[in-house]
Amino acid sequence: MKPSSIDEFHALQTLEDRAICDALKKANDEGLPEAESKIWHGHPVWFLNGNPIAGYSKLKDCIRLMFWSGADFDEPMLRPGTGKFKDASIRYTDAHQVDNDDLMRWLEKGRRIQWDYKNIQKRKGRLERLA
């Protein structure tokens, strides 16, 4: 079943994973109060002006928090993705691993450092940095 809301996504998780998701949702809502949050491609994602900033997904053994432009955050705890995109992520297996100070810093960088994923199709897969 694909969730149609963030609450539905959380309800589909184990108790342990739901605790992680709840902590991430709370931080994303606090750190990006002006963002639109919704289910996008089956996962909770926060957008600024239509551009994805942060989101999380369930992997086999963890919850992965991803920042679409995170490779440019200069944050050693965030692992850059593979491929041509500018994403970076961190994986959590326990809610106690979620550090609110780190999250607030990363969300602030997500607001300031953005690659234009919103228009990537118009540009035929080429990313441009937003000012």
PDB file of C-alpha atoms in Angstrom:
ATOM      1  CA  MET A   1       0.000   0.000   0.000  1.00  0.00           C
ATOM      2  CA  LYS A   2       1.332   3.408  -0.984  1.00  0.00           C
ATOM      3  CA  PRO A   3       0.661   6.066   1.639  1.00  0.00           C
ATOM      4  CA  SER A   4      -1.214   9.202   0.621  1.00  0.00           C
ATOM      5  CA  SER A   5      -0.126  11.262   3.640  1.00  0.00           C
ATOM      6  CA  ILE A   6       2.860  11.541   5.949  1.00  0.00           C
ATOM      7  CA  ASP A   7       0.735  10.195   8.804  1.00  0.00           C
ATOM      8  CA  GLU A   8      -0.121   7.134   6.693  1.00  0.00           C
ATOM      9  CA  PHE A   9       3.581   6.646   5.894  1.00  0.00           C
ATOM     10  CA  HIS A  10       4.370   6.709   9.627  1.00  0.00           C
ATOM     11  CA  ALA A  11       1.528   4.305  10.431  1.00  0.00           C
ATOM     12  CA  LEU A  12       3.052   1.716   8.061  1.00  0.00           C
ATOM     13  CA  GLN A  13       6.350   1.650   9.989  1.00  0.00           C
ATOM     14  CA  THR A  14       7.422  -0.511  12.916  1.00  0.00           C
ATOM     15  CA  LEU A  15       7.342   1.173  16.322  1.00  0.00           C
ATOM     16  CA  GLU A  16      11.117   1.707  16.206  1.00  0.00           C
ATOM     17  CA  ASP A  17      11.062   3.191  12.710  1.00  0.00           C
ATOM     18  CA  ARG A  18       7.979   5.279  13.503  1.00  0.00           C
ATOM     19  CA  ALA A  19       9.872   6.897  16.405  1.00  0.00           C
ATOM     20  CA  ILE A  20      12.653   7.882  13.978  1.00  0.00           C
ATOM     21  CA  CYS A  21      10.136   9.203  11.439  1.00  0.00           C
ATOM     22  CA  ASP A  22       8.309  11.194  14.121  1.00  0.00           C
ATOM     23  CA  ALA A  23      11.587  12.812  15.225  1.00  0.00           C
ATOM     24  CA  LEU A  24      12.513  13.670  11.623  1.00  0.00           C
ATOM     25  CA  LYS A  25       9.066  15.084  10.824  1.00  0.00           C
ATOM     26  CA  LYS A  26       9.138  17.259  13.947  1.00  0.00           C
ATOM     27  CA  ALA A  27      12.603  18.588  13.066  1.00  0.00           C
ATOM     28  CA  ASN A  28      11.728  19.212   9.402  1.00  0.00           C
ATOM     29  CA  ASP A  29       8.534  21.045  10.377  1.00  0.00           C
ATOM     30  CA  GLU A  30      10.454  23.195  12.897  1.00  0.00           C
ATOM     31  CA  GLY A  31      13.489  23.790  10.681  1.00  0.00           C
ATOM     32  CA  LEU A  32      11.517  24.542   7.514  1.00  0.00           C
ATOM     33  CA  PRO A  33       8.253  26.076   8.780  1.00  0.00           C
ATOM     34  CA  GLU A  34       7.537  27.709   5.412  1.00  0.00           C
ATOM     35  CA  ALA A  35       7.998  24.453   3.483  1.00  0.00           C
ATOM     36  CA  GLU A  36       5.280  22.396   1.855  1.00  0.00           C
ATOM     37  CA  SER A  37       5.423  18.804   3.102  1.00  0.00           C
ATOM     38  CA  LYS A  38       3.785  15.918   1.291  1.00  0.00           C
ATOM     39  CA  ILE A  39       4.218  12.365   0.074  1.00  0.00           C
ATOM     40  CA  TRP A  40       6.296  12.416  -3.111  1.00  0.00           C
ATOM     41  CA  HIS A  41       7.214   9.184  -4.868  1.00  0.00           C
ATOM     42  CA  GLY A  42       5.939   7.335  -1.795  1.00  0.00           C
ATOM     43  CA  HIS A  43       8.029   9.195   0.798  1.00  0.00           C
ATOM     44  CA  PRO A  44       7.675  12.295   3.021  1.00  0.00           C
ATOM     45  CA  VAL A  45       9.424  15.274   1.400  1.00  0.00           C
ATOM     46  CA  TRP A  46       9.690  18.985   2.313  1.00  0.00           C
ATOM     47  CA  PHE A  47       9.736  21.543  -0.532  1.00  0.00           C
ATOM     48  CA  LEU A  48      10.652  25.219  -0.763  1.00  0.00           C
ATOM     49  CA  ASN A  49       9.110  26.945  -3.788  1.00  0.00           C
ATOM     50  CA  GLY A  50       8.496  23.559  -5.392  1.00  0.00           C
ATOM     51  CA  ASN A  51      12.105  22.406  -4.951  1.00  0.00           C
ATOM     52  CA  PRO A  52      12.724  19.294  -2.789  1.00  0.00           C
ATOM     53  CA  ILE A  53      14.919  20.048   0.226  1.00  0.00           C
ATOM     54  CA  ALA A  54      14.700  17.096   2.633  1.00  0.00           C
ATOM     55  CA  GLY A  55      12.869  13.822   2.903  1.00  0.00           C
ATOM     56  CA  TYR A  56      13.112  10.377   4.392  1.00  0.00           C
ATOM     57  CA  SER A  57      12.421   6.858   3.273  1.00  0.00           C
ATOM     58  CA  LYS A  58      12.322   3.344   4.665  1.00  0.00           C
ATOM     59  CA  LEU A  59      15.179   1.132   3.551  1.00  0.00           C
ATOM     60  CA  LYS A  60      15.541  -2.521   4.457  1.00  0.00           C
ATOM     61  CA  ASP A  61      17.391  -1.932   7.728  1.00  0.00           C
ATOM     62  CA  CYS A  62      16.990   1.776   8.482  1.00  0.00           C
ATOM     63  CA  ILE A  63      15.311   5.110   7.848  1.00  0.00           C
ATOM     64  CA  ARG A  64      17.330   7.274   5.464  1.00  0.00           C
ATOM     65  CA  LEU A  65      17.128  11.063   5.709  1.00  0.00           C
ATOM     66  CA  MET A  66      18.144  12.683   2.428  1.00  0.00           C
ATOM     67  CA  PHE A  67      18.948  16.257   1.476  1.00  0.00           C
ATOM     68  CA  TRP A  68      18.657  16.850  -2.272  1.00  0.00           C
ATOM     69  CA  SER A  69      21.538  19.357  -2.260  1.00  0.00           C
ATOM     70  CA  GLY A  70      23.365  17.864   0.726  1.00  0.00           C
ATOM     71  CA  ALA A  71      26.597  16.977  -1.102  1.00  0.00           C
ATOM     72  CA  ASP A  72      27.458  20.692  -0.934  1.00  0.00           C
ATOM     73  CA  PHE A  73      26.741  21.083   2.798  1.00  0.00           C
ATOM     74  CA  ASP A  74      30.322  20.175   3.828  1.00  0.00           C
ATOM     75  CA  GLU A  75      28.975  17.902   6.561  1.00  0.00           C
ATOM     76  CA  PRO A  76      31.030  14.743   7.212  1.00  0.00           C
ATOM     77  CA  MET A  77      28.068  12.860   8.728  1.00  0.00           C
ATOM     78  CA  LEU A  78      26.128  13.155   5.457  1.00  0.00           C
ATOM     79  CA  ARG A  79      27.160  10.634   2.814  1.00  0.00           C
ATOM     80  CA  PRO A  80      27.047  11.870  -0.776  1.00  0.00           C
ATOM     81  CA  GLY A  81      24.852   9.880  -3.131  1.00  0.00           C
ATOM     82  CA  THR A  82      26.148   8.096  -6.169  1.00  0.00           C
ATOM     83  CA  GLY A  83      25.619   9.446  -9.639  1.00  0.00           C
ATOM     84  CA  LYS A  84      25.195  12.890 -11.119  1.00  0.00           C
ATOM     85  CA  PHE A  85      22.946  14.412  -8.456  1.00  0.00           C
ATOM     86  CA  LYS A  86      23.940  16.526  -5.449  1.00  0.00           C
ATOM     87  CA  ASP A  87      22.171  14.517  -2.738  1.00  0.00           C
ATOM     88  CA  ALA A  88      23.588  13.337   0.575  1.00  0.00           C
ATOM     89  CA  SER A  89      22.002  11.320   3.341  1.00  0.00           C
ATOM     90  CA  ILE A  90      22.307   9.803   6.778  1.00  0.00           C
ATOM     91  CA  ARG A  91      20.805   6.535   7.995  1.00  0.00           C
ATOM     92  CA  TYR A  92      19.146   5.943  11.344  1.00  0.00           C
ATOM     93  CA  THR A  93      18.364   2.669  13.094  1.00  0.00           C
ATOM     94  CA  ASP A  94      17.253   4.203  16.415  1.00  0.00           C
ATOM     95  CA  ALA A  95      15.476   7.440  17.321  1.00  0.00           C
ATOM     96  CA  HIS A  96      18.211   8.249  19.855  1.00  0.00           C
ATOM     97  CA  GLN A  97      20.629   8.708  16.939  1.00  0.00           C
ATOM     98  CA  VAL A  98      18.640  11.695  15.659  1.00  0.00           C
ATOM     99  CA  ASP A  99      20.494  14.835  16.803  1.00  0.00           C
ATOM    100  CA  ASN A 100      18.282  17.909  16.633  1.00  0.00           C
ATOM    101  CA  ASP A 101      21.225  20.360  16.522  1.00  0.00           C
ATOM    102  CA  ASP A 102      22.667  18.573  13.479  1.00  0.00           C
ATOM    103  CA  LEU A 103      19.245  18.497  11.807  1.00  0.00           C
ATOM    104  CA  MET A 104      18.629  22.211  12.352  1.00  0.00           C
ATOM    105  CA  ARG A 105      22.059  23.039  10.890  1.00  0.00           C
ATOM    106  CA  TRP A 106      21.455  20.790   7.865  1.00  0.00           C
ATOM    107  CA  LEU A 107      17.969  22.197   7.280  1.00  0.00           C
ATOM    108  CA  GLU A 108      19.343  25.738   7.373  1.00  0.00           C
ATOM    109  CA  LYS A 109      21.960  24.724   4.805  1.00  0.00           C
ATOM    110  CA  GLY A 110      19.160  23.122   2.777  1.00  0.00           C
ATOM    111  CA  ARG A 111      17.420  26.488   2.694  1.00  0.00           C
ATOM    112  CA  ARG A 112      20.595  28.339   1.580  1.00  0.00           C
ATOM    113  CA  ILE A 113      22.233  25.735  -0.681  1.00  0.00           C
ATOM    114  CA  GLN A 114      19.906  24.488  -3.377  1.00  0.00           C
ATOM    115  CA  TRP A 115      20.267  22.880  -6.747  1.00  0.00           C
ATOM    116  CA  ASP A 116      17.247  23.314  -9.007  1.00  0.00           C
ATOM    117  CA  TYR A 117      15.621  19.885  -9.021  1.00  0.00           C
ATOM    118  CA  LYS A 118      12.242  21.451  -9.773  1.00  0.00           C
ATOM    119  CA  ASN A 119      13.273  22.196 -13.374  1.00  0.00           C
ATOM    120  CA  ILE A 120      15.586  19.241 -14.010  1.00  0.00           C
ATOM    121  CA  GLN A 121      13.282  17.726 -16.631  1.00  0.00           C
ATOM    122  CA  LYS A 122      13.072  21.005 -18.569  1.00  0.00           C
ATOM    123  CA  ARG A 123      16.879  21.079 -18.593  1.00  0.00           C
ATOM    124  CA  LYS A 124      17.117  17.454 -19.757  1.00  0.00           C
ATOM    125  CA  GLY A 125      18.745  16.225 -16.535  1.00  0.00           C
ATOM    126  CA  ARG A 126      21.182  19.112 -16.080  1.00  0.00           C
ATOM    127  CA  LEU A 127      21.263  20.646 -12.606  1.00  0.00           C
ATOM    128  CA  GLU A 128      21.828  24.346 -11.958  1.00  0.00           C
ATOM    129  CA  ARG A 129      22.589  25.936  -8.607  1.00  0.00           C
ATOM    130  CA  LEU A 130      19.940  28.346  -7.313  1.00  0.00           C
ATOM    131  CA  ALA A 131      21.117  31.758  -6.104  1.00  0.00           C
TER     132      ALA A 131
END
